Amino acid sequence: MRMMVALLLLLTLTSPTTAQQVRSRGAWRGPDGLPHIDPARLESSLVTLAAIGRDPATGGMVRTAFSEADLEARHWLMSGLAAAGLTVRVDPAGNIIGRLEGTESGKGALVLGSHIDTVPQGGRFDGAVGVLTALEIVRSLGDLGIRPRHPIEVVSFTDEEGGLVGSRAWLGALTEADRAREYGGRLLAEALRGLGLDPARLDEARRNPSELAAYLEVHIEQGRLLEREGLQIGLVEGIVALDEYEITVLGQANHAGTTRMADRHDPMAAAARMVGEVREQVRRIGGDLVGTVGRIEARPGAPNVIPAEVRFTVDIRDPSRLVLDGAIQGLQERFARIAVEEGVEVVWRTLQRIPPAPADPRVLQALTEAVTAYGYPHRVMPSGAGHDAQSVAQLAPMGMLFVPSIGGVSHSPAEATRYEDIAAAGDVLLQAVLLLDGRFP
Ligand SMILES: [Zn+2]
């Protein structure tokens, strides 16, 4: 008996390939008829990609767009897409597109994607989960012998972390400012040349809405709502509207020692009250509304001088444009009152106003039916972070799935998500693709 155990142990230890094959068995159908992706294969792709651009000192990912590591990851992904039977191309914005033709011609594609670039010292899951789940869907369709009516496209968008560069190129929305900005020390044109592309053709990356039937993206939540509620899947109802303002408070510079308190026009004291007011007001309104003051600077900025001017930013987000507008109006009124009380002036400047991107009801419905069929615990929720999906939503019906971020941590080497949750999202995405393939014209 003991010898048999020892023999078995020896067998397990000496034949890792056999063990691997047993674990990775391809996509399959459950007794209830529901399709399942291959969790081991998906995990193995995630682990492989996580080795490209990993900082051995911190365990963090340094795979910023256009870097050496990004180039290596792009090559690895392209060969994986080709091996899965997709026709691979790189569009003029550097987006990697793997395409499987459908059985019927003239149909828009069901597009599945995300990004593989990371922030410096980012995590292994942000973006990678979406792209590699998409690849797993195509592999699973192959295993199950299913050829959809619609073409399927697996897309990895260029430089998501640098401001949705690739997905905005699909809209033709890259501005002069985008082109004049630096990407890892180079202008966009140079960065694109580094990918072997002709920057003069950048505008040709634009896509016609008729080319897309729908867009679906799996992403890590980057918050801790799902974890706190013990859920595996978030059905994204939409990506929040986001406003960013710069507030300038103008006072009167003066000597910190000789100016009596009653005689001051102190923009710092006023700004401090305003910053507090942002949190107060946002908490009072509640719901999904979030507001942040992330930057503040004083001029001249000397310890012994009452500042002449203080500038700070307000980042405020909500799924509803109406709620957001109400909150901003409330803040403007409060800031104006504080300015009068403090004897200073307040000036608002809009830095950006990004409209909300609601999920398409038909796509959300398919995702809801799919997640319910498997019985994976889930909830509907907004996305507080921006994603490529918010760009593509302007071209095609959009839907997104979130998987829990352990501890709510992202953009950090500590970012983590359980593989079983990613596999659950893979199943839901696979089934939703099949539902949409049957339903969409
Ligand atoms: Zn991301």
Short mmCIF file of C-alpha atoms and ligand atoms in Angstrom, two decimals:
data_model
loop_
_atom_site.label_atom_id
_atom_site.label_comp_id
_atom_site.label_asym_id
_atom_site.label_seq_id
_atom_site.Cartn_x
_atom_site.Cartn_y
_atom_site.Cartn_z
CA MET A 1 0.00 0.00 0.00
CA ARG A 2 2.71 2.39 1.04
CA MET A 3 4.63 1.44 -2.09
CA MET A 4 1.63 2.21 -4.28
CA VAL A 5 1.30 5.64 -2.72
CA ALA A 6 4.99 6.22 -3.28
CA LEU A 7 4.68 5.05 -6.88
CA LEU A 8 1.71 7.33 -7.51
CA LEU A 9 3.58 10.22 -5.96
CA LEU A 10 6.57 9.47 -8.16
CA LEU A 11 4.35 9.34 -11.24
CA THR A 12 2.77 12.67 -10.39
CA LEU A 13 6.16 14.25 -9.80
CA THR A 14 7.82 12.86 -12.90
CA SER A 15 5.08 13.51 -15.44
CA PRO A 16 4.14 17.17 -15.19
CA THR A 17 2.93 17.22 -18.80
CA THR A 18 0.39 14.50 -18.10
CA ALA A 19 -0.78 16.39 -15.02
CA GLN A 20 -1.06 19.56 -17.10
CA GLN A 21 -3.10 17.81 -19.77
CA VAL A 22 -5.49 16.42 -17.20
CA ARG A 23 -5.96 19.81 -15.65
CA SER A 24 -6.38 21.57 -18.98
CA ARG A 25 -9.15 19.63 -20.66
CA GLY A 26 -10.58 22.21 -23.05
CA ALA A 27 -14.00 23.77 -22.97
CA TRP A 28 -16.89 21.50 -22.04
CA ARG A 29 -20.62 21.40 -21.55
CA GLY A 30 -22.16 20.75 -18.17
CA PRO A 31 -25.06 18.29 -17.64
CA ASP A 32 -27.36 21.35 -17.81
CA GLY A 33 -26.09 22.07 -21.33
CA LEU A 34 -24.26 25.24 -20.32
CA PRO A 35 -20.84 25.74 -21.90
CA HIS A 36 -17.76 26.18 -19.72
CA ILE A 37 -14.41 27.62 -20.70
CA ASP A 38 -11.18 25.85 -19.72
CA PRO A 39 -10.14 27.51 -16.42
CA ALA A 40 -6.67 25.93 -16.39
CA ARG A 41 -5.88 27.17 -19.89
CA LEU A 42 -7.06 30.69 -19.03
CA GLU A 43 -5.04 30.71 -15.81
CA SER A 44 -1.98 29.50 -17.69
CA SER A 45 -2.26 32.35 -20.25
CA LEU A 46 -2.60 34.89 -17.42
CA VAL A 47 0.45 33.48 -15.66
CA THR A 48 2.49 33.55 -18.88
CA LEU A 49 1.57 37.15 -19.69
CA ALA A 50 2.31 38.17 -16.09
CA ALA A 51 5.92 37.08 -16.58
CA ILE A 52 6.41 39.68 -19.32
CA GLY A 53 7.47 43.01 -17.84
CA ARG A 54 7.45 41.84 -14.25
CA ASP A 55 9.72 43.74 -11.87
CA PRO A 56 11.44 40.97 -9.87
CA ALA A 57 12.11 43.36 -6.99
CA THR A 58 8.47 44.30 -6.34
CA GLY A 59 6.48 41.68 -8.25
CA GLY A 60 4.74 44.61 -9.96
CA MET A 61 4.12 44.87 -13.70
CA VAL A 62 6.07 47.46 -15.64
CA ARG A 63 4.54 46.99 -19.06
CA THR A 64 3.76 50.54 -20.00
CA ALA A 65 2.54 51.08 -23.54
CA PHE A 66 5.24 51.08 -26.25
CA SER A 67 7.91 49.81 -23.81
CA GLU A 68 10.14 46.80 -24.63
CA ALA A 69 7.97 44.64 -22.37
CA ASP A 70 4.82 45.85 -24.11
CA LEU A 71 6.34 44.94 -27.49
CA GLU A 72 7.22 41.49 -26.22
CA ALA A 73 3.72 41.00 -24.81
CA ARG A 74 2.19 42.19 -28.07
CA HIS A 75 4.19 39.59 -30.03
CA TRP A 76 3.24 36.86 -27.59
CA LEU A 77 -0.44 37.80 -27.84
CA MET A 78 -0.40 37.97 -31.62
CA SER A 79 1.05 34.47 -31.91
CA GLY A 80 -1.52 33.19 -29.41
CA LEU A 81 -4.36 34.73 -31.42
CA ALA A 82 -2.99 33.27 -34.66
CA ALA A 83 -2.59 29.84 -33.04
CA ALA A 84 -6.26 30.01 -32.00
CA GLY A 85 -7.16 30.31 -35.68
CA LEU A 86 -7.74 34.06 -35.82
CA THR A 87 -6.62 36.35 -38.61
CA VAL A 88 -4.44 38.90 -36.86
CA ARG A 89 -3.86 42.50 -37.85
CA VAL A 90 -2.54 45.61 -36.17
CA ASP A 91 -4.57 48.69 -37.01
CA PRO A 92 -2.96 52.12 -37.61
CA ALA A 93 -3.35 53.00 -33.90
CA GLY A 94 -1.51 49.84 -32.86
CA ASN A 95 -4.62 48.01 -31.66
CA ILE A 96 -4.18 44.25 -32.06
CA ILE A 97 -7.24 42.67 -33.67
CA GLY A 98 -7.71 38.92 -34.06
CA ARG A 99 -10.72 38.02 -36.17
CA LEU A 100 -12.69 34.85 -36.72
CA GLU A 101 -15.14 35.09 -39.62
CA GLY A 102 -18.74 34.11 -38.92
CA THR A 103 -20.85 31.70 -40.91
CA GLU A 104 -22.95 34.55 -42.34
CA SER A 105 -21.41 37.36 -44.34
CA GLY A 106 -22.01 41.08 -43.98
CA LYS A 107 -22.53 40.99 -40.22
CA GLY A 108 -20.97 43.27 -37.62
CA ALA A 109 -18.48 41.60 -35.29
CA LEU A 110 -19.01 40.63 -31.68
CA VAL A 111 -15.94 42.36 -30.29
CA LEU A 112 -14.30 41.17 -27.06
CA GLY A 113 -11.36 42.99 -25.61
CA SER A 114 -9.45 45.16 -23.18
CA HIS A 115 -5.76 46.09 -22.92
CA ILE A 116 -2.40 44.53 -22.03
CA ASP A 117 -0.45 47.68 -21.13
CA THR A 118 -0.06 48.46 -17.43
CA VAL A 119 0.75 51.47 -15.29
CA PRO A 120 4.32 51.44 -13.88
CA GLN A 121 4.30 48.99 -10.94
CA GLY A 122 0.80 47.88 -11.86
CA GLY A 123 -0.88 44.53 -11.35
CA ARG A 124 -1.19 41.31 -13.35
CA PHE A 125 -4.94 41.41 -13.89
CA ASP A 126 -5.92 44.93 -14.96
CA GLY A 127 -6.63 44.64 -18.69
CA ALA A 128 -4.98 41.23 -19.09
CA VAL A 129 -8.10 39.52 -17.73
CA GLY A 130 -10.24 41.04 -20.49
CA VAL A 131 -7.93 40.25 -23.39
CA LEU A 132 -7.10 36.71 -22.29
CA THR A 133 -10.70 35.84 -21.41
CA ALA A 134 -11.57 36.98 -24.93
CA LEU A 135 -8.89 34.69 -26.35
CA GLU A 136 -10.21 31.84 -24.16
CA ILE A 137 -13.71 32.38 -25.60
CA VAL A 138 -12.40 31.79 -29.14
CA ARG A 139 -10.46 28.71 -28.04
CA SER A 140 -13.57 27.41 -26.26
CA LEU A 141 -15.76 27.94 -29.31
CA GLY A 142 -13.21 25.85 -31.23
CA ASP A 143 -13.27 23.07 -28.62
CA LEU A 144 -17.08 23.01 -28.65
CA GLY A 145 -17.19 22.98 -32.44
CA ILE A 146 -19.25 26.17 -32.54
CA ARG A 147 -18.87 28.62 -35.40
CA PRO A 148 -20.92 31.78 -34.62
CA ARG A 149 -22.98 33.58 -37.28
CA HIS A 150 -21.22 36.85 -36.47
CA PRO A 151 -17.51 37.38 -36.80
CA ILE A 152 -15.73 37.40 -33.44
CA GLU A 153 -12.94 39.91 -32.84
CA VAL A 154 -10.49 39.75 -29.95
CA VAL A 155 -8.99 43.19 -29.42
CA SER A 156 -6.12 44.49 -27.33
CA PHE A 157 -6.31 48.28 -27.32
CA THR A 158 -3.18 50.41 -27.41
CA ASP A 159 -2.19 52.37 -24.31
CA GLU A 160 -5.39 52.21 -22.29
CA GLU A 161 -3.57 53.48 -19.21
CA GLY A 162 -2.33 56.55 -21.07
CA GLY A 163 -5.90 57.72 -21.72
CA LEU A 164 -7.78 55.13 -23.80
CA VAL A 165 -5.53 55.96 -26.76
CA GLY A 166 -6.33 52.97 -28.99
CA SER A 167 -10.05 52.82 -28.30
CA ARG A 168 -10.44 56.57 -28.85
CA ALA A 169 -8.63 56.15 -32.17
CA TRP A 170 -11.55 53.90 -33.18
CA LEU A 171 -13.78 56.96 -32.70
CA GLY A 172 -11.41 59.29 -34.52
CA ALA A 173 -11.29 61.17 -31.21
CA LEU A 174 -7.54 61.64 -30.75
CA THR A 175 -6.91 65.36 -30.43
CA GLU A 176 -3.91 67.52 -31.26
CA ALA A 177 -3.13 67.46 -27.54
CA ASP A 178 -3.05 63.64 -27.63
CA ARG A 179 -0.64 63.78 -30.54
CA ALA A 180 1.57 66.44 -28.93
CA ARG A 181 1.83 64.59 -25.61
CA GLU A 182 4.68 62.22 -24.70
CA TYR A 183 4.32 58.45 -24.48
CA GLY A 184 7.24 57.03 -22.50
CA GLY A 185 9.36 59.98 -23.60
CA ARG A 186 8.26 59.99 -27.25
CA LEU A 187 5.54 61.68 -29.25
CA LEU A 188 2.66 59.46 -30.36
CA ALA A 189 3.94 59.47 -33.95
CA GLU A 190 7.33 58.16 -32.84
CA ALA A 191 5.76 55.62 -30.50
CA LEU A 192 3.62 54.30 -33.38
CA ARG A 193 6.69 54.15 -35.63
CA GLY A 194 8.26 52.02 -32.89
CA LEU A 195 5.45 49.50 -33.54
CA GLY A 196 6.31 49.60 -37.26
CA LEU A 197 3.27 51.76 -38.06
CA ASP A 198 2.85 54.86 -40.21
CA PRO A 199 1.55 57.69 -37.97
CA ALA A 200 0.24 59.54 -41.02
CA ARG A 201 -2.41 56.84 -41.30
CA LEU A 202 -3.59 57.11 -37.67
CA ASP A 203 -7.02 58.42 -38.67
CA GLU A 204 -7.63 55.24 -40.65
CA ALA A 205 -7.96 53.37 -37.33
CA ARG A 206 -11.46 54.85 -37.13
CA ARG A 207 -14.20 52.24 -37.32
CA ASN A 208 -17.65 52.37 -38.75
CA PRO A 209 -20.45 51.38 -36.32
CA SER A 210 -21.73 48.92 -38.94
CA GLU A 211 -18.53 46.86 -38.47
CA LEU A 212 -19.47 46.11 -34.84
CA ALA A 213 -22.49 44.19 -33.55
CA ALA A 214 -21.56 44.54 -29.86
CA TYR A 215 -18.61 45.04 -27.54
CA LEU A 216 -18.00 43.06 -24.36
CA GLU A 217 -15.22 43.50 -21.83
CA VAL A 218 -14.29 41.63 -18.65
CA HIS A 219 -12.30 43.74 -16.18
CA ILE A 220 -11.25 43.69 -12.56
CA GLU A 221 -13.52 45.79 -10.37
CA GLN A 222 -10.74 47.91 -8.83
CA GLY A 223 -13.00 48.55 -5.86
CA ARG A 224 -14.21 46.31 -3.04
CA LEU A 225 -17.96 46.18 -3.48
CA LEU A 226 -18.05 42.62 -4.89
CA GLU A 227 -15.62 41.30 -2.31
CA ARG A 228 -17.52 42.93 0.56
CA GLU A 229 -20.76 41.32 -0.60
CA GLY A 230 -19.14 37.94 -1.30
CA LEU A 231 -20.01 38.05 -5.03
CA GLN A 232 -18.17 36.65 -8.05
CA ILE A 233 -19.48 38.81 -10.87
CA GLY A 234 -20.46 42.45 -11.34
CA LEU A 235 -22.81 43.29 -14.21
CA VAL A 236 -21.82 46.81 -15.19
CA GLU A 237 -24.86 49.00 -15.81
CA GLY A 238 -22.66 51.74 -17.16
CA ILE A 239 -19.45 53.69 -16.83
CA VAL A 240 -19.87 56.83 -14.76
CA ALA A 241 -19.89 60.37 -16.03
CA LEU A 242 -16.74 62.15 -14.87
CA ASP A 243 -16.09 65.86 -14.45
CA GLU A 244 -12.76 67.36 -13.56
CA TYR A 245 -12.38 71.00 -12.55
CA GLU A 246 -9.57 73.26 -11.46
CA ILE A 247 -10.63 75.76 -8.82
CA THR A 248 -8.58 78.91 -8.34
CA VAL A 249 -9.07 80.85 -5.12
CA LEU A 250 -7.66 84.38 -5.33
CA GLY A 251 -6.78 86.26 -2.15
CA GLN A 252 -4.19 88.78 -1.10
CA ALA A 253 -0.57 87.85 -0.41
CA ASN A 254 0.71 89.37 2.79
CA HIS A 255 3.11 89.01 5.68
CA ALA A 256 2.30 86.06 7.96
CA GLY A 257 3.54 87.97 11.01
CA THR A 258 2.23 91.48 10.62
CA THR A 259 -1.19 90.95 9.01
CA ARG A 260 -3.85 90.77 11.71
CA MET A 261 -6.28 87.86 11.38
CA ALA A 262 -9.21 90.20 10.74
CA ASP A 263 -7.40 91.89 7.86
CA ARG A 264 -6.65 88.77 5.83
CA HIS A 265 -7.95 87.61 2.49
CA ASP A 266 -6.53 84.13 2.86
CA PRO A 267 -7.21 81.82 -0.11
CA MET A 268 -5.71 78.83 1.74
CA ALA A 269 -8.19 79.09 4.60
CA ALA A 270 -11.00 79.44 2.06
CA ALA A 271 -9.72 76.51 -0.04
CA ALA A 272 -9.50 74.34 3.08
CA ARG A 273 -13.19 74.96 3.76
CA MET A 274 -14.04 74.24 0.11
CA VAL A 275 -12.10 70.96 0.11
CA GLY A 276 -14.02 69.88 3.21
CA GLU A 277 -17.23 70.92 1.49
CA VAL A 278 -16.57 68.55 -1.45
CA ARG A 279 -16.60 65.58 0.89
CA GLU A 280 -19.56 66.86 2.94
CA GLN A 281 -21.72 67.53 -0.09
CA VAL A 282 -20.88 64.24 -1.85
CA ARG A 283 -21.63 62.26 1.32
CA ARG A 284 -24.90 64.10 1.77
CA ILE A 285 -26.08 63.22 -1.74
CA GLY A 286 -24.82 59.63 -1.29
CA GLY A 287 -25.63 56.82 -3.75
CA ASP A 288 -22.80 56.15 -6.20
CA LEU A 289 -21.54 59.75 -6.22
CA VAL A 290 -17.81 60.13 -5.44
CA GLY A 291 -15.76 63.32 -5.22
CA THR A 292 -12.03 63.80 -4.79
CA VAL A 293 -9.60 66.67 -4.34
CA GLY A 294 -6.35 65.15 -5.56
CA ARG A 295 -4.10 68.15 -6.05
CA ILE A 296 -3.61 71.47 -4.32
CA GLU A 297 -0.95 74.13 -4.72
CA ALA A 298 -0.37 77.55 -3.20
CA ARG A 299 1.43 80.55 -4.61
CA PRO A 300 3.90 81.84 -3.74
CA GLY A 301 4.00 78.87 -1.38
CA ALA A 302 6.27 80.14 1.37
CA PRO A 303 5.75 79.24 5.04
CA ASN A 304 5.77 82.89 6.13
CA VAL A 305 3.49 84.33 3.43
CA ILE A 306 -0.30 84.32 3.25
CA PRO A 307 -0.75 82.94 -0.30
CA ALA A 308 -2.01 85.10 -3.14
CA GLU A 309 -3.61 82.16 -4.85
CA VAL A 310 -4.53 78.54 -4.19
CA ARG A 311 -5.48 76.08 -6.90
CA PHE A 312 -7.01 72.67 -6.41
CA THR A 313 -8.74 70.06 -8.51
CA VAL A 314 -12.13 68.43 -8.07
CA ASP A 315 -12.78 65.02 -9.67
CA ILE A 316 -16.44 64.09 -9.33
CA ARG A 317 -18.25 61.05 -10.77
CA ASP A 318 -21.70 59.51 -10.91
CA PRO A 319 -23.55 57.16 -13.28
CA SER A 320 -26.17 59.88 -13.77
CA ARG A 321 -25.34 63.14 -15.53
CA LEU A 322 -28.30 64.70 -13.70
CA VAL A 323 -27.00 63.78 -10.24
CA LEU A 324 -23.56 65.03 -11.21
CA ASP A 325 -24.87 68.35 -12.48
CA GLY A 326 -26.89 68.80 -9.29
CA ALA A 327 -23.83 68.11 -7.13
CA ILE A 328 -21.68 70.54 -9.09
CA GLN A 329 -24.29 73.25 -8.88
CA GLY A 330 -24.46 72.69 -5.13
CA LEU A 331 -20.68 73.00 -4.86
CA GLN A 332 -20.62 76.17 -6.91
CA GLU A 333 -23.17 77.75 -4.58
CA ARG A 334 -21.27 76.67 -1.46
CA PHE A 335 -17.91 77.83 -2.81
CA ALA A 336 -19.41 81.22 -3.74
CA ARG A 337 -20.73 81.67 -0.21
CA ILE A 338 -17.40 80.68 1.35
CA ALA A 339 -15.62 83.12 -0.99
CA VAL A 340 -17.82 85.99 0.26
CA GLU A 341 -17.28 85.01 3.89
CA GLU A 342 -13.50 84.76 3.45
CA GLY A 343 -13.15 87.85 1.28
CA VAL A 344 -11.62 85.96 -1.64
CA GLU A 345 -12.56 85.26 -5.26
CA VAL A 346 -13.23 81.82 -6.72
CA VAL A 347 -12.85 80.82 -10.38
CA TRP A 348 -13.92 77.49 -11.87
CA ARG A 349 -12.19 76.01 -14.91
CA THR A 350 -13.41 72.82 -16.60
CA LEU A 351 -10.58 70.35 -17.27
CA GLN A 352 -12.78 67.61 -18.70
CA ARG A 353 -16.37 66.43 -18.84
CA ILE A 354 -16.73 62.80 -19.86
CA PRO A 355 -20.31 61.68 -20.55
CA PRO A 356 -21.62 58.48 -18.94
CA ALA A 357 -21.48 55.32 -21.05
CA PRO A 358 -24.48 53.18 -20.20
CA ALA A 359 -24.42 49.46 -20.97
CA ASP A 360 -26.77 48.44 -23.77
CA PRO A 361 -29.96 46.91 -22.30
CA ARG A 362 -29.89 43.94 -24.72
CA VAL A 363 -26.28 43.14 -23.87
CA LEU A 364 -26.91 43.59 -20.15
CA GLN A 365 -29.94 41.30 -20.50
CA ALA A 366 -27.87 38.56 -22.17
CA LEU A 367 -25.18 38.85 -19.48
CA THR A 368 -27.85 38.73 -16.75
CA GLU A 369 -29.47 35.63 -18.24
CA ALA A 370 -26.08 33.96 -18.58
CA VAL A 371 -24.91 34.69 -15.03
CA THR A 372 -28.29 33.59 -13.63
CA ALA A 373 -28.17 30.31 -15.57
CA TYR A 374 -24.82 29.38 -13.98
CA GLY A 375 -25.95 30.59 -10.57
CA TYR A 376 -22.79 32.62 -9.97
CA PRO A 377 -23.48 35.19 -7.24
CA HIS A 378 -23.64 38.62 -8.83
CA ARG A 379 -25.02 42.15 -8.72
CA VAL A 380 -25.58 45.09 -11.03
CA MET A 381 -23.21 48.00 -10.39
CA PRO A 382 -21.68 51.06 -12.05
CA SER A 383 -18.05 51.34 -13.10
CA GLY A 384 -16.35 54.24 -11.35
CA ALA A 385 -13.22 53.86 -13.47
CA GLY A 386 -12.88 54.60 -17.17
CA HIS A 387 -12.35 51.70 -19.59
CA ASP A 388 -11.94 51.09 -23.32
CA ALA A 389 -15.62 50.05 -23.19
CA GLN A 390 -16.62 53.68 -22.67
CA SER A 391 -15.08 54.63 -26.01
CA VAL A 392 -16.46 51.64 -27.88
CA ALA A 393 -19.92 52.29 -26.38
CA GLN A 394 -20.13 55.20 -28.82
CA LEU A 395 -19.83 52.75 -31.73
CA ALA A 396 -21.65 49.63 -30.58
CA PRO A 397 -23.96 48.19 -27.91
CA MET A 398 -21.65 47.69 -24.92
CA GLY A 399 -21.59 45.39 -21.92
CA MET A 400 -19.03 44.79 -19.17
CA LEU A 401 -18.41 42.21 -16.48
CA PHE A 402 -16.42 42.87 -13.32
CA VAL A 403 -14.54 40.29 -11.28
CA PRO A 404 -13.67 41.06 -7.64
CA SER A 405 -10.39 42.77 -6.76
CA ILE A 406 -9.03 41.27 -3.54
CA GLY A 407 -8.94 44.08 -0.96
CA GLY A 408 -10.13 46.46 -3.68
CA VAL A 409 -6.48 47.01 -4.67
CA SER A 410 -5.41 47.81 -8.25
CA HIS A 411 -2.65 49.72 -10.04
CA SER A 412 -0.34 48.06 -7.53
CA PRO A 413 1.87 44.95 -7.34
CA ALA A 414 -0.61 43.73 -4.70
CA GLU A 415 -3.47 43.65 -7.21
CA ALA A 416 -5.12 40.21 -7.20
CA THR A 417 -8.25 38.36 -8.31
CA ARG A 418 -9.18 34.71 -7.69
CA TYR A 419 -8.80 32.56 -10.81
CA GLU A 420 -12.11 30.84 -10.11
CA ASP A 421 -13.87 34.21 -10.34
CA ILE A 422 -12.15 34.92 -13.68
CA ALA A 423 -13.22 31.48 -14.91
CA ALA A 424 -16.82 32.23 -13.85
CA ALA A 425 -16.69 35.47 -15.84
CA GLY A 426 -15.31 33.48 -18.79
CA ASP A 427 -18.30 31.11 -18.67
CA VAL A 428 -20.74 34.02 -18.52
CA LEU A 429 -19.01 35.80 -21.39
CA LEU A 430 -19.04 32.63 -23.50
CA GLN A 431 -22.74 32.03 -22.94
CA ALA A 432 -23.57 35.72 -23.50
CA VAL A 433 -21.70 35.65 -26.82
CA LEU A 434 -23.78 32.65 -27.89
CA LEU A 435 -27.03 34.36 -26.81
CA LEU A 436 -26.13 37.60 -28.62
CA ASP A 437 -24.99 35.71 -31.70
CA GLY A 438 -28.47 34.20 -31.89
CA ARG A 439 -30.34 37.41 -31.10
CA PHE A 440 -28.52 40.19 -32.88
CA PRO A 441 -29.35 40.74 -36.54
ZN ZN B 1 -7.78 48.44 -17.18
#
